[in-house]
Structure formats: C-alpha cells, structure tokens
Coordinates of C-alpha atoms in Angstrom, one line a residue:
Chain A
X1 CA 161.4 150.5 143.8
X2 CA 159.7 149.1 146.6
X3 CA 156.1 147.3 145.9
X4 CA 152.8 148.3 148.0
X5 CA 153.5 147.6 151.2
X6 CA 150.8 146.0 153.3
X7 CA 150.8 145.4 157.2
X8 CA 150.1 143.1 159.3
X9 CA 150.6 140.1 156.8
X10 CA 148.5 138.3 159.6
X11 CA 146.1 139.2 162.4
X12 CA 144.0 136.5 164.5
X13 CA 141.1 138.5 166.7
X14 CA 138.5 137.7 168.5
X15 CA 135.2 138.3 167.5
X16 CA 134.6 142.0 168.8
X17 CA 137.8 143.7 168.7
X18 CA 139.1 146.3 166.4
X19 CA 141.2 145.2 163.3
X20 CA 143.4 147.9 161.5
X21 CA 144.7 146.8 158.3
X22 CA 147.5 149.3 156.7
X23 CA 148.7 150.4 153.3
X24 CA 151.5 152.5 151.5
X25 CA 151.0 152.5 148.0
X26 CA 153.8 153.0 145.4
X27 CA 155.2 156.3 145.2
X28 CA 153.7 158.1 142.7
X29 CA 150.4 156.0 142.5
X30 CA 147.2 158.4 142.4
X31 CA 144.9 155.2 142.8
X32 CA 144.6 152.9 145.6
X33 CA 142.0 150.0 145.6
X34 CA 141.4 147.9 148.7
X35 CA 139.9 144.1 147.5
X36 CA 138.5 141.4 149.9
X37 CA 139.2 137.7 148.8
X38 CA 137.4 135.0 150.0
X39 CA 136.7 131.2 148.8
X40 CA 133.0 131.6 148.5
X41 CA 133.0 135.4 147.0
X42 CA 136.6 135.8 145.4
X43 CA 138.1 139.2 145.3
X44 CA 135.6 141.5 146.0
X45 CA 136.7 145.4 145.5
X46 CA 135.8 147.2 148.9
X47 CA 136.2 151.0 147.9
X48 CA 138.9 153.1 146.1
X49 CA 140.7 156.4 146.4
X50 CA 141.7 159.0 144.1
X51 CA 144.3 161.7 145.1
X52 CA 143.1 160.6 149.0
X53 CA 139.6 161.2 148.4
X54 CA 137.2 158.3 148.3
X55 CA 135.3 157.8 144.6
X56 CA 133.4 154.4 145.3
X57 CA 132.8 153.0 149.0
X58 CA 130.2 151.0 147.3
X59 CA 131.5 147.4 147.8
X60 CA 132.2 147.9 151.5
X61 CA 129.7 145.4 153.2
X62 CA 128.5 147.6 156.3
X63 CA 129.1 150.1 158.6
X64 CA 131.6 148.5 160.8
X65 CA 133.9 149.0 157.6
X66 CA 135.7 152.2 157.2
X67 CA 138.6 152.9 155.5
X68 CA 141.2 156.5 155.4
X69 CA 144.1 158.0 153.4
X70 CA 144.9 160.6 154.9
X71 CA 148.0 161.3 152.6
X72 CA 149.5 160.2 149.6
X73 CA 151.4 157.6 151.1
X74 CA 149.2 155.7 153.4
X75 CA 145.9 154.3 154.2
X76 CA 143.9 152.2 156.6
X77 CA 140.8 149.8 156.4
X78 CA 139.2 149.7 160.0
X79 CA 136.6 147.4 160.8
X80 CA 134.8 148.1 164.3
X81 CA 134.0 145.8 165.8
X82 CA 135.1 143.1 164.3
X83 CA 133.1 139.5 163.3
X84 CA 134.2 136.0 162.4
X85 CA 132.9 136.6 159.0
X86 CA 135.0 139.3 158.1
X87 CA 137.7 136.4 158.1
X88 CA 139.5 136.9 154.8
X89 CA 142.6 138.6 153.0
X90 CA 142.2 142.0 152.6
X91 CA 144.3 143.0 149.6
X92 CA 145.6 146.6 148.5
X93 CA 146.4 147.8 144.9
X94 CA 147.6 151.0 143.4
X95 CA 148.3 152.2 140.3
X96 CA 149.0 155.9 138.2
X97 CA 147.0 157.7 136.0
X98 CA 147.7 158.1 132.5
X99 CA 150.2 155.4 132.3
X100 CA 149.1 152.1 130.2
X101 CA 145.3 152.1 131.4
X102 CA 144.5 150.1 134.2
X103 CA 147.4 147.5 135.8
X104 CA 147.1 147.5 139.2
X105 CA 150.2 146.6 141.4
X106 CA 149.0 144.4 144.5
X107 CA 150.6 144.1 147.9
X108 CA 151.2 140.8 149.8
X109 CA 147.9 140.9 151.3
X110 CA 146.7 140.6 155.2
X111 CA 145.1 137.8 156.1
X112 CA 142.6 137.8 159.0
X113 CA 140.9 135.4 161.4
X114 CA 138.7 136.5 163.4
X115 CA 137.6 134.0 166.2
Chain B
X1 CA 127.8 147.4 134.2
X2 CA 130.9 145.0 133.3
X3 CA 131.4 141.6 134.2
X4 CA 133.7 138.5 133.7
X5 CA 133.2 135.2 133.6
X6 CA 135.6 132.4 134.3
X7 CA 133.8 129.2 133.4
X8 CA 136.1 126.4 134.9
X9 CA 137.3 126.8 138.8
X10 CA 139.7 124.0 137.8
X11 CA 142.2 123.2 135.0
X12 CA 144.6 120.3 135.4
X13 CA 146.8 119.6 132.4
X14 CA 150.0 117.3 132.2
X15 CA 153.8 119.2 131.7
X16 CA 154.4 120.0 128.8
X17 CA 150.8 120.2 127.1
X18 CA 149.7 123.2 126.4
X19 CA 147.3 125.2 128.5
X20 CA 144.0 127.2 128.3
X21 CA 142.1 129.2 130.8
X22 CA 139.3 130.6 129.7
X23 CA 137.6 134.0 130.0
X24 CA 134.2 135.7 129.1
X25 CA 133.7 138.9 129.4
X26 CA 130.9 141.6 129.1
X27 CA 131.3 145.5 129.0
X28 CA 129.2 148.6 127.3
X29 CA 131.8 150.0 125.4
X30 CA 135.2 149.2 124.6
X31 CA 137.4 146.6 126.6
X32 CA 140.2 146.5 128.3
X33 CA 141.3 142.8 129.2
X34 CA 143.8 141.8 132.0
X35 CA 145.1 138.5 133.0
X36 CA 146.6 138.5 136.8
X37 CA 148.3 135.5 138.7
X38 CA 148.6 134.7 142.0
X39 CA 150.4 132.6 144.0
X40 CA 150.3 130.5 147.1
X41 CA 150.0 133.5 150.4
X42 CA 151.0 136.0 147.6
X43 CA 149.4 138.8 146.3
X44 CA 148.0 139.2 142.4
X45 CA 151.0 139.7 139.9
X46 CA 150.2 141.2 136.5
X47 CA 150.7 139.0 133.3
X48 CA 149.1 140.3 130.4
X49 CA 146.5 142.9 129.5
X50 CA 144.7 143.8 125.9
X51 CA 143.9 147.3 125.1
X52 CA 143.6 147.6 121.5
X53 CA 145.5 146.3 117.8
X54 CA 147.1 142.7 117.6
X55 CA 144.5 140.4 119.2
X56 CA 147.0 138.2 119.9
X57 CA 148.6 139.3 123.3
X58 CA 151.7 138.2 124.6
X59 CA 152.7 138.8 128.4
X60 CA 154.9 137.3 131.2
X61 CA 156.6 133.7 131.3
X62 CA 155.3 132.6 128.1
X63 CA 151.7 133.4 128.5
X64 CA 149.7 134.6 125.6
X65 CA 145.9 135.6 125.3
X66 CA 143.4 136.0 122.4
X67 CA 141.0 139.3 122.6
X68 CA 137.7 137.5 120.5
X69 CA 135.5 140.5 120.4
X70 CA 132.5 138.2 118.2
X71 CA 132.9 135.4 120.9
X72 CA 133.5 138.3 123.7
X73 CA 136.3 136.0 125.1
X74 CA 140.1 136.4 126.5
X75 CA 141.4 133.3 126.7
X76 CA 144.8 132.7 128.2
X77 CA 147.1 130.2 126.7
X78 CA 151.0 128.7 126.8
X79 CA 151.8 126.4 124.2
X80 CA 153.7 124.2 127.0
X81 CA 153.2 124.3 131.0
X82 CA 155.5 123.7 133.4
X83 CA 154.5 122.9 137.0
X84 CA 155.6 126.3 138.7
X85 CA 152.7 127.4 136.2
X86 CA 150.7 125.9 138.8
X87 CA 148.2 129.2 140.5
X88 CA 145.3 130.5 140.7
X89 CA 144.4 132.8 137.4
X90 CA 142.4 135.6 137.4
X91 CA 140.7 137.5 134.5
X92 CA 139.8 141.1 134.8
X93 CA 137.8 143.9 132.5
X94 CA 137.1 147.3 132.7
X95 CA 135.2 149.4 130.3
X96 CA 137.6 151.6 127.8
X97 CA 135.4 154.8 128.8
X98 CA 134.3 153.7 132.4
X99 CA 135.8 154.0 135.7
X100 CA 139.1 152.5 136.7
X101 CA 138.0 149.7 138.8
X102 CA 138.9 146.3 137.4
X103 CA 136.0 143.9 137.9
X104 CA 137.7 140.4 138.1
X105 CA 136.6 137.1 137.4
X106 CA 136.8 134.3 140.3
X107 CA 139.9 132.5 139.4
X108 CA 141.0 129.2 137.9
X109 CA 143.1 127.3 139.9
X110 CA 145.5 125.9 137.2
X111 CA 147.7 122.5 138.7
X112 CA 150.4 121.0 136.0
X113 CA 150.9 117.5 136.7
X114 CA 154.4 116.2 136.2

C-alpha cells in the first residue's frame, strides 16, 4: 500500500506569496495530523482532523494558517501570505482508529523556504 | 497536560557499543510510549511503542525500550550500534484516556562512530 503522500517535497517563495502544501493520507486512515519541524521548536503539531472535520487547530501559529480536508482522501495547509519564518518542513501523519492506539504513519515531508 | 522530555540533543557512541537514548515523560493517567526515527530529508518512521504488560519493549532493527513507570522513563536501547543507526530519535506520549495527539519530545541526534 502506498504511504501518505505529501506534495511538493520542496517549495522556495518569496516572502508574500501563497504556499499550498498537500496531503493524501492512507486509505482507510480516519486521522490526519499536520506537524511543523523546525531546529529551534522541533516538531510542533499544527491541527488535526477526524473523519474531515477539524478537532484541534490549537497549534496553528496565526491566522495566515489554514488548513482543509475536504474528503477522506486529501487535504491542504494554506498559509496566506506567506513569511520567511514560516520556513520549515511541514509534515503530515495519519493513522486509524481502533487499531493498536496511536502509531502514526508520516509522509516524506515538504520543506519550505520562504525568501 | 502531557509532556516528554529528551535530556541529551546529542549521543555519539563507537560501533558496536551499545546505545541509550533517553526519554522522560509526564502524563495524568496512563501512558502510551512511542519511539519514532527519522532520517536524513525523510519523514518520521515508527520503531517501537509501549502500551501495557512486558516493560521491556522490543521494536524495529534491534531496538528495545524500558517503560519505568517509578522513574517515569522510556529509554531506548540496542545492545550493539551500527553506523546506519545514525538519526535523529524522537520520543513521543499520549495519555491512555486522552486525545490522540502524540506530543513528541525534540529529538536526539544519535551519530555511531566507526
């Protein structure tokens, strides 16, 4: 089976413009997590989803952040506009209820410099 | 709240010693205890977790871990390392009866000198 799929693996901005990261989960996942990582904070959860509704947007920094799943299969984490802070790599993660409590299954990551 | 702590940013150990990485944790209830590994421009890979029974834990490419619930520790351990050991380890909790996010520690970058 195919992993969670995360795209683009890299994106270089400038400071201003709109960055849409992108996400399909593994089939059959109910949960889906999207993580920051940085040097100075580590991973940092951002918000997660439960059957595509949002449970805890708690972690994401400000407004410029949003993030969607507007099905099953796929969802996006937007910022607008975008800030040479928000350099980092944004990680997604999904995983299924009821099965062995709490591993998470992690995509590739997309890494983003924003100038 | 839960929280993890990962004590050393850096572990460097020779080939063929044997290898801890230590974990702290702190939770309200009952823990469950992950250990994830990630390598260079890859994402976090799953190596080991403790839910309940044996506190000795064994996982992926040798690792093993130790759920101490007096010492509230989960350390990670291989009885001998090899240099594509070498990553960046991460510890992770999440309360028994709590959510489902995983609140992870900040890594330890593990290096095996041959």
């Amino acid at each position: 089976d195919a992993g969670v799929i995360q795209s683009p693996r890299h994106e270089v901005t400038e400071m201003g413009q709109e960055v849409t990261l992108r996400c399909k989960p593994i089939s059959g996942h109910d949960y889906l997590f999207w993580y920051r990582q940085t040097m100075m904070r580590g991973l940092e959860l951002l918000i997660y989803f439960n059957n595509n509704v949002p449970i805890d947007d708690s972690g994401m920094p400000e407004d410029r952040f949003s993030a969607k799943m507007p099905n099953a299969s796929f969802s996006t984490l937007k910022i607008q506009p975008s800030e040479p802070r928000d350099s980092a790599v944004y990680f997604c993660a999904s995983r299924r209820t009821g099965v062995n409590t709490g591993e998470l299954f992690f995509g590739e990551g997309s890494r983003l410099t924003v100038l | 709240a839960q929280s993890v702590a990962q004590p050393e940013d850096q572990v460097n150990v020779a080939e063929g010693n044997p290898l801890t990485v230590k974990c702290t944790y702190s939770v309200s209830g009952n823990p469950y205890l992950f250990w994830y590994v990630q390598y260079p421009n890859r994402g976090l890979q799953f190596l080991l977790k403790y839910i309940t029974g044996d506190n000795l834990v064994k996982g992926s490419y040798g690792f093993e871990a130790e759920f101490n619930k007096s010492q509230t520790s989960f350390h990670l351990k291989k009885p001998s390392a090899l240099v594509s050991d070498s990553a960046l380890y991460f510890c992770a909790v999440r309360e028994e009866a709590g959510s489902y996010q995983l609140t992870f520690g900040k890594g330890t970058k593990l290096s095996v000198i041959p």
